[in-house]
Amino acid sequence: DGKVDNQAVVDKLISVDDRLTRVDGLGSIMASKISRDPKLTVSLKSDQKAKMDLIMDIHTQLRKANALKLSYAAMTKAD
């Protein structure tokens, strides 16, 4: 029907260095960062509303970029 599901688009947006980006662009962003700093640790911060399929998509993109060193954090009300 040609309609765009706006919520689906929003659900696939993530913040990288305080900029919104689509998950499918994460691999190229992180590959560039890893090439400059191979010891880079990625901090993955999410709240309880984060959907597991989004987290899995992020993991897939990070693996493609060879960004394998991860740190996990839960968001708090102060975040």
Tab-separated table of C-alpha atoms in Angstrom:
chain	number	residue	atom	x	y	z
A	1	ASP	CA	0.000	0.000	0.000
A	2	GLY	CA	3.069	2.284	-0.004
A	3	LYS	CA	2.627	3.530	3.556
A	4	VAL	CA	5.670	3.992	5.775
A	5	ASP	CA	5.364	2.728	9.323
A	6	ASN	CA	6.806	5.726	11.157
A	7	GLN	CA	7.051	3.821	14.437
A	8	ALA	CA	9.141	1.108	12.745
A	9	VAL	CA	11.531	3.802	11.500
A	10	VAL	CA	11.778	5.391	14.955
A	11	ASP	CA	12.320	1.967	16.550
A	12	LYS	CA	15.424	1.480	14.370
A	13	LEU	CA	17.060	4.790	15.345
A	14	ILE	CA	19.908	4.742	17.828
A	15	SER	CA	22.226	7.382	19.238
A	16	VAL	CA	25.926	7.270	18.364
A	17	ASP	CA	28.043	10.099	19.769
A	18	ASP	CA	24.824	12.004	20.563
A	19	ARG	CA	23.605	11.780	16.956
A	20	LEU	CA	20.623	9.752	15.785
A	21	THR	CA	21.403	7.161	13.153
A	22	ARG	CA	19.718	4.117	11.698
A	23	VAL	CA	20.876	0.750	13.000
A	24	ASP	CA	21.789	-0.401	9.494
A	25	GLY	CA	24.368	2.415	9.309
A	26	LEU	CA	26.053	1.447	12.573
A	27	GLY	CA	28.479	-1.029	11.001
A	28	SER	CA	30.187	1.550	8.799
A	29	ILE	CA	30.338	4.128	11.598
A	30	MET	CA	31.912	1.655	13.989
A	31	ALA	CA	34.296	0.203	11.385
A	32	SER	CA	35.707	3.693	10.924
A	33	LYS	CA	36.049	4.196	14.687
A	34	ILE	CA	37.686	0.775	15.166
A	35	SER	CA	40.179	1.484	12.385
A	36	ARG	CA	41.264	4.629	14.265
A	37	ASP	CA	41.259	2.952	17.692
A	38	PRO	CA	41.341	-0.878	17.677
A	39	LYS	CA	41.056	-0.943	21.493
A	40	LEU	CA	37.768	0.988	21.468
A	41	THR	CA	35.099	-0.247	23.875
A	42	VAL	CA	31.509	0.265	22.778
A	43	SER	CA	29.103	1.233	25.542
A	44	LEU	CA	25.623	-0.104	24.888
A	45	LYS	CA	23.085	1.645	27.074
A	46	SER	CA	19.399	0.781	26.954
A	47	ASP	CA	16.309	0.888	29.103
A	48	GLN	CA	13.792	-1.809	29.936
A	49	LYS	CA	11.660	-0.844	26.914
A	50	ALA	CA	14.387	-1.757	24.409
A	51	LYS	CA	13.272	-4.593	22.173
A	52	MET	CA	15.545	-7.607	21.944
A	53	ASP	CA	15.428	-7.599	18.130
A	54	LEU	CA	16.926	-4.087	18.188
A	55	ILE	CA	19.720	-5.246	20.501
A	56	MET	CA	20.370	-8.226	18.206
A	57	ASP	CA	20.496	-5.913	15.159
A	58	ILE	CA	23.017	-3.722	16.979
A	59	HIS	CA	25.130	-6.778	17.850
A	60	THR	CA	25.081	-7.888	14.202
A	61	GLN	CA	26.277	-4.473	13.024
A	62	LEU	CA	29.006	-4.375	15.676
A	63	ARG	CA	30.250	-7.842	14.643
A	64	LYS	CA	30.404	-6.711	10.998
A	65	ALA	CA	32.567	-3.780	12.116
A	66	ASN	CA	34.741	-6.054	14.301
A	67	ALA	CA	33.697	-3.946	17.301
A	68	LEU	CA	33.742	-6.860	19.702
A	69	LYS	CA	34.619	-5.161	22.985
A	70	LEU	CA	31.318	-4.158	24.603
A	71	SER	CA	30.202	-2.648	27.857
A	72	TYR	CA	26.548	-2.848	28.887
A	73	ALA	CA	24.681	-0.350	31.055
A	74	ALA	CA	21.082	0.119	32.086
A	75	MET	CA	19.600	3.580	31.774
A	76	THR	CA	18.334	5.166	34.955
A	77	LYS	CA	15.822	7.951	35.505
A	78	ALA	CA	18.731	10.415	35.681
A	79	ASP	CA	19.812	9.466	32.132
